[in-house]
mmCIF file of N, CA and C in Angstrom:
data_model
loop_
_atom_site.group_PDB
_atom_site.id
_atom_site.type_symbol
_atom_site.label_atom_id
_atom_site.label_comp_id
_atom_site.label_asym_id
_atom_site.label_seq_id
_atom_site.Cartn_x
_atom_site.Cartn_y
_atom_site.Cartn_z
ATOM 1 N N MET A 1 57.593 5.534 24.474
ATOM 2 C CA MET A 1 56.800 4.882 23.456
ATOM 3 C C MET A 1 55.700 5.856 23.019
ATOM 4 N N THR A 2 55.432 5.868 21.737
ATOM 5 C CA THR A 2 54.415 6.731 21.166
ATOM 6 C C THR A 2 53.233 5.884 20.747
ATOM 7 N N SER A 3 52.043 6.365 21.035
ATOM 8 C CA SER A 3 50.877 5.603 20.597
ATOM 9 C C SER A 3 50.287 6.262 19.362
ATOM 10 N N ALA A 4 49.864 5.441 18.444
ATOM 11 C CA ALA A 4 49.248 5.921 17.210
ATOM 12 C C ALA A 4 47.747 5.788 17.330
ATOM 13 N N PRO A 5 47.000 6.761 16.797
ATOM 14 C CA PRO A 5 45.543 6.634 16.858
ATOM 15 C C PRO A 5 45.074 5.452 16.020
ATOM 16 N N THR A 6 44.046 4.803 16.475
ATOM 17 C CA THR A 6 43.486 3.670 15.725
ATOM 18 C C THR A 6 42.114 4.045 15.208
ATOM 19 N N LEU A 7 41.756 3.415 14.120
ATOM 20 C CA LEU A 7 40.442 3.639 13.527
ATOM 21 C C LEU A 7 39.452 2.660 14.131
ATOM 22 N N GLU A 8 38.252 3.158 14.390
ATOM 23 C CA GLU A 8 37.218 2.252 14.892
ATOM 24 C C GLU A 8 36.773 1.286 13.810
ATOM 25 N N ARG A 9 36.663 1.810 12.571
ATOM 26 C CA ARG A 9 36.295 0.975 11.422
ATOM 27 C C ARG A 9 37.240 1.326 10.288
ATOM 28 N N PRO A 10 37.585 0.370 9.471
ATOM 29 C CA PRO A 10 38.406 0.711 8.308
ATOM 30 C C PRO A 10 37.578 1.524 7.319
ATOM 31 N N PRO A 11 38.205 2.434 6.557
ATOM 32 C CA PRO A 11 37.448 3.230 5.582
ATOM 33 C C PRO A 11 36.876 2.348 4.482
ATOM 34 N N THR A 12 35.727 2.743 3.977
ATOM 35 C CA THR A 12 35.101 2.010 2.880
ATOM 36 C C THR A 12 35.341 2.752 1.584
ATOM 37 N N ARG A 13 35.101 2.096 0.478
ATOM 38 C CA ARG A 13 35.301 2.737 -0.832
ATOM 39 C C ARG A 13 34.421 3.961 -1.001
ATOM 40 N N THR A 14 33.212 3.915 -0.495
ATOM 41 C CA THR A 14 32.298 5.032 -0.671
ATOM 42 C C THR A 14 32.691 6.238 0.167
ATOM 43 N N SER A 15 33.565 6.052 1.131
ATOM 44 C CA SER A 15 33.947 7.179 1.966
ATOM 45 C C SER A 15 35.046 8.020 1.324
ATOM 46 N N HIS A 16 35.664 7.519 0.267
ATOM 47 C CA HIS A 16 36.717 8.269 -0.410
ATOM 48 C C HIS A 16 36.120 9.304 -1.347
ATOM 49 N N CYS A 17 36.781 10.414 -1.436
ATOM 50 C CA CYS A 17 36.340 11.475 -2.342
ATOM 51 C C CYS A 17 36.757 11.099 -3.764
ATOM 52 N N ARG A 18 35.835 11.157 -4.702
ATOM 53 C CA ARG A 18 36.163 10.851 -6.092
ATOM 54 C C ARG A 18 36.391 12.146 -6.826
ATOM 55 N N ARG A 19 37.512 12.249 -7.481
ATOM 56 C CA ARG A 19 37.860 13.438 -8.251
ATOM 57 C C ARG A 19 38.338 13.056 -9.619
ATOM 58 N N SER A 20 38.179 13.979 -10.516
ATOM 59 C CA SER A 20 38.739 13.807 -11.844
ATOM 60 C C SER A 20 40.251 13.897 -11.719
ATOM 61 N N PRO A 21 41.003 13.105 -12.469
ATOM 62 C CA PRO A 21 42.453 13.178 -12.382
ATOM 63 C C PRO A 21 43.005 14.522 -12.826
ATOM 64 N N SER A 22 42.278 15.240 -13.650
ATOM 65 C CA SER A 22 42.740 16.528 -14.125
ATOM 66 C C SER A 22 42.072 17.633 -13.324
ATOM 67 N N THR A 23 42.864 18.447 -12.647
ATOM 68 C CA THR A 23 42.301 19.534 -11.851
ATOM 69 C C THR A 23 42.778 20.885 -12.337
ATOM 70 N N SER A 24 43.289 20.942 -13.546
ATOM 71 C CA SER A 24 43.779 22.211 -14.068
ATOM 72 C C SER A 24 42.616 23.147 -14.370
ATOM 73 N N ALA A 25 42.903 24.436 -14.366
ATOM 74 C CA ALA A 25 41.857 25.436 -14.609
ATOM 75 C C ALA A 25 41.261 25.279 -16.004
ATOM 76 N N SER A 26 42.070 24.943 -17.009
ATOM 77 C CA SER A 26 41.541 24.809 -18.361
ATOM 78 C C SER A 26 40.561 23.644 -18.460
ATOM 79 N N ALA A 27 40.808 22.568 -17.752
ATOM 80 C CA ALA A 27 39.887 21.431 -17.765
ATOM 81 C C ALA A 27 38.584 21.794 -17.062
ATOM 82 N N ALA A 28 38.649 22.617 -16.025
ATOM 83 C CA ALA A 28 37.451 23.011 -15.303
ATOM 84 C C ALA A 28 36.588 23.950 -16.141
ATOM 85 N N ASP A 29 37.186 24.684 -17.069
ATOM 86 C CA ASP A 29 36.454 25.627 -17.898
ATOM 87 C C ASP A 29 35.802 24.984 -19.116
ATOM 88 N N ARG A 30 36.176 23.760 -19.448
ATOM 89 C CA ARG A 30 35.620 23.076 -20.616
ATOM 90 C C ARG A 30 34.173 22.671 -20.364
ATOM 91 N N PRO A 31 33.357 22.703 -21.423
ATOM 92 C CA PRO A 31 32.011 22.144 -21.274
ATOM 93 C C PRO A 31 32.110 20.634 -21.085
ATOM 94 N N LYS A 32 31.057 20.021 -20.583
ATOM 95 C CA LYS A 32 31.097 18.581 -20.325
ATOM 96 C C LYS A 32 31.283 17.768 -21.596
ATOM 97 N N THR A 33 30.684 18.197 -22.713
ATOM 98 C CA THR A 33 30.823 17.479 -23.972
ATOM 99 C C THR A 33 31.818 18.220 -24.849
ATOM 100 N N VAL A 34 32.991 17.639 -24.991
ATOM 101 C CA VAL A 34 34.047 18.256 -25.789
ATOM 102 C C VAL A 34 34.557 17.224 -26.782
ATOM 103 N N LEU A 35 34.694 17.641 -28.030
ATOM 104 C CA LEU A 35 35.276 16.786 -29.058
ATOM 105 C C LEU A 35 36.701 17.230 -29.310
ATOM 106 N N PHE A 36 37.565 16.276 -29.587
ATOM 107 C CA PHE A 36 38.972 16.543 -29.840
ATOM 108 C C PHE A 36 39.337 16.062 -31.233
ATOM 109 N N CYS A 37 40.047 16.893 -31.967
ATOM 110 C CA CYS A 37 40.492 16.549 -33.306
ATOM 111 C C CYS A 37 41.998 16.302 -33.274
ATOM 112 N N PRO A 38 42.515 15.421 -34.126
ATOM 113 C CA PRO A 38 43.958 15.199 -34.189
ATOM 114 C C PRO A 38 44.759 16.468 -34.491
ATOM 115 N N CYS A 39 44.122 17.474 -35.109
ATOM 116 C CA CYS A 39 44.845 18.711 -35.429
ATOM 117 C C CYS A 39 45.055 19.590 -34.200
ATOM 118 N N GLY A 40 44.412 19.227 -33.072
ATOM 119 C CA GLY A 40 44.576 19.994 -31.850
ATOM 120 C C GLY A 40 43.361 20.796 -31.441
ATOM 121 N N ARG A 41 42.363 20.895 -32.291
ATOM 122 C CA ARG A 41 41.157 21.650 -31.946
ATOM 123 C C ARG A 41 40.373 20.881 -30.900
ATOM 124 N N GLU A 42 39.857 21.586 -29.902
ATOM 125 C CA GLU A 42 38.935 21.002 -28.939
ATOM 126 C C GLU A 42 37.811 22.006 -28.710
ATOM 127 N N ALA A 43 36.576 21.528 -28.861
ATOM 128 C CA ALA A 43 35.427 22.420 -28.765
ATOM 129 C C ALA A 43 34.173 21.609 -28.470
ATOM 130 N N SER A 44 33.135 22.291 -27.999
ATOM 131 C CA SER A 44 31.868 21.616 -27.728
ATOM 132 C C SER A 44 31.242 21.173 -29.052
ATOM 133 N N THR A 45 30.285 20.286 -28.972
ATOM 134 C CA THR A 45 29.716 19.671 -30.175
ATOM 135 C C THR A 45 29.041 20.666 -31.102
ATOM 136 N N ASP A 46 28.570 21.785 -30.584
ATOM 137 C CA ASP A 46 27.893 22.748 -31.448
ATOM 138 C C ASP A 46 28.851 23.659 -32.209
ATOM 139 N N GLU A 47 30.149 23.496 -32.017
ATOM 140 C CA GLU A 47 31.136 24.318 -32.708
ATOM 141 C C GLU A 47 31.845 23.589 -33.849
ATOM 142 N N TRP A 48 31.242 22.489 -34.336
ATOM 143 C CA TRP A 48 31.807 21.720 -35.442
ATOM 144 C C TRP A 48 30.860 21.809 -36.628
ATOM 145 N N HIS A 49 31.385 21.634 -37.825
ATOM 146 C CA HIS A 49 30.524 21.626 -39.020
ATOM 147 C C HIS A 49 29.753 20.321 -39.064
ATOM 148 N N VAL A 50 28.490 20.413 -39.455
ATOM 149 C CA VAL A 50 27.638 19.232 -39.606
ATOM 150 C C VAL A 50 27.326 19.077 -41.079
ATOM 151 N N GLU A 51 27.611 17.896 -41.619
ATOM 152 C CA GLU A 51 27.302 17.593 -43.018
ATOM 153 C C GLU A 51 26.303 16.450 -43.047
ATOM 154 N N HIS A 52 25.265 16.609 -43.848
ATOM 155 C CA HIS A 52 24.235 15.584 -43.981
ATOM 156 C C HIS A 52 24.345 14.953 -45.366
ATOM 157 N N GLY A 53 24.177 13.661 -45.435
ATOM 158 C CA GLY A 53 24.195 12.978 -46.725
ATOM 159 C C GLY A 53 24.108 11.483 -46.548
ATOM 160 N N ASP A 54 23.491 10.811 -47.506
ATOM 161 C CA ASP A 54 23.346 9.349 -47.497
ATOM 162 C C ASP A 54 22.705 8.839 -46.203
ATOM 163 N N GLY A 55 21.823 9.645 -45.610
ATOM 164 C CA GLY A 55 21.165 9.216 -44.380
ATOM 165 C C GLY A 55 22.048 9.291 -43.150
ATOM 166 N N HIS A 56 23.199 9.899 -43.279
ATOM 167 C CA HIS A 56 24.131 10.018 -42.157
ATOM 168 C C HIS A 56 24.395 11.483 -41.827
ATOM 169 N N ARG A 57 24.822 11.711 -40.618
ATOM 170 C CA ARG A 57 25.232 13.039 -40.167
ATOM 171 C C ARG A 57 26.705 12.966 -39.771
ATOM 172 N N ARG A 58 27.520 13.818 -40.351
ATOM 173 C CA ARG A 58 28.958 13.816 -40.073
ATOM 174 C C ARG A 58 29.340 15.091 -39.339
ATOM 175 N N LEU A 59 30.155 14.967 -38.285
ATOM 176 C CA LEU A 59 30.748 16.121 -37.624
ATOM 177 C C LEU A 59 32.155 16.267 -38.176
ATOM 178 N N VAL A 60 32.433 17.466 -38.712
ATOM 179 C CA VAL A 60 33.696 17.718 -39.402
ATOM 180 C C VAL A 60 34.406 18.888 -38.732
ATOM 181 N N CYS A 61 35.712 18.765 -38.574
ATOM 182 C CA CYS A 61 36.526 19.837 -37.989
ATOM 183 C C CYS A 61 36.560 21.023 -38.949
ATOM 184 N N PRO A 62 36.199 22.224 -38.485
ATOM 185 C CA PRO A 62 36.235 23.386 -39.364
ATOM 186 C C PRO A 62 37.659 23.869 -39.654
ATOM 187 N N ASP A 63 38.634 23.407 -38.885
ATOM 188 C CA ASP A 63 40.019 23.830 -39.095
ATOM 189 C C ASP A 63 40.737 22.997 -40.154
ATOM 190 N N CYS A 64 40.608 21.663 -40.058
ATOM 191 C CA CYS A 64 41.379 20.812 -40.966
ATOM 192 C C CYS A 64 40.516 19.941 -41.886
ATOM 193 N N GLY A 65 39.198 19.871 -41.638
ATOM 194 C CA GLY A 65 38.315 19.074 -42.494
ATOM 195 C C GLY A 65 38.224 17.603 -42.116
ATOM 196 N N GLU A 66 38.861 17.196 -41.034
ATOM 197 C CA GLU A 66 38.834 15.801 -40.567
ATOM 198 C C GLU A 66 37.422 15.442 -40.102
ATOM 199 N N THR A 67 36.921 14.257 -40.505
ATOM 200 C CA THR A 67 35.633 13.779 -40.035
ATOM 201 C C THR A 67 35.833 13.147 -38.678
ATOM 202 N N LEU A 68 35.089 13.631 -37.670
ATOM 203 C CA LEU A 68 35.233 13.130 -36.311
ATOM 204 C C LEU A 68 34.288 11.985 -36.011
ATOM 205 N N THR A 69 33.068 12.089 -36.506
ATOM 206 C CA THR A 69 32.095 11.043 -36.258
ATOM 207 C C THR A 69 31.058 11.020 -37.370
ATOM 208 N N VAL A 70 30.531 9.839 -37.639
ATOM 209 C CA VAL A 70 29.454 9.655 -38.616
ATOM 210 C C VAL A 70 28.349 8.908 -37.894
ATOM 211 N N ARG A 71 27.156 9.463 -37.954
ATOM 212 C CA ARG A 71 26.010 8.814 -37.273
ATOM 213 C C ARG A 71 24.844 8.723 -38.211
#
């Protein structure tokens, strides 16, 4: 007969290591704030065109001209 080790206490949620589901090198190299465009461009917020007008600020993709956000 083989005996299996027993735990003194069951593990708690806080004892588990939390990781991002993506561990690829490219994801690790991205800045924390990244915008994604349907055309495939992904870049930090300071790498998009900013257009001002009508009291709003628009972030526009420099590759395809798609408006990503209006604030």
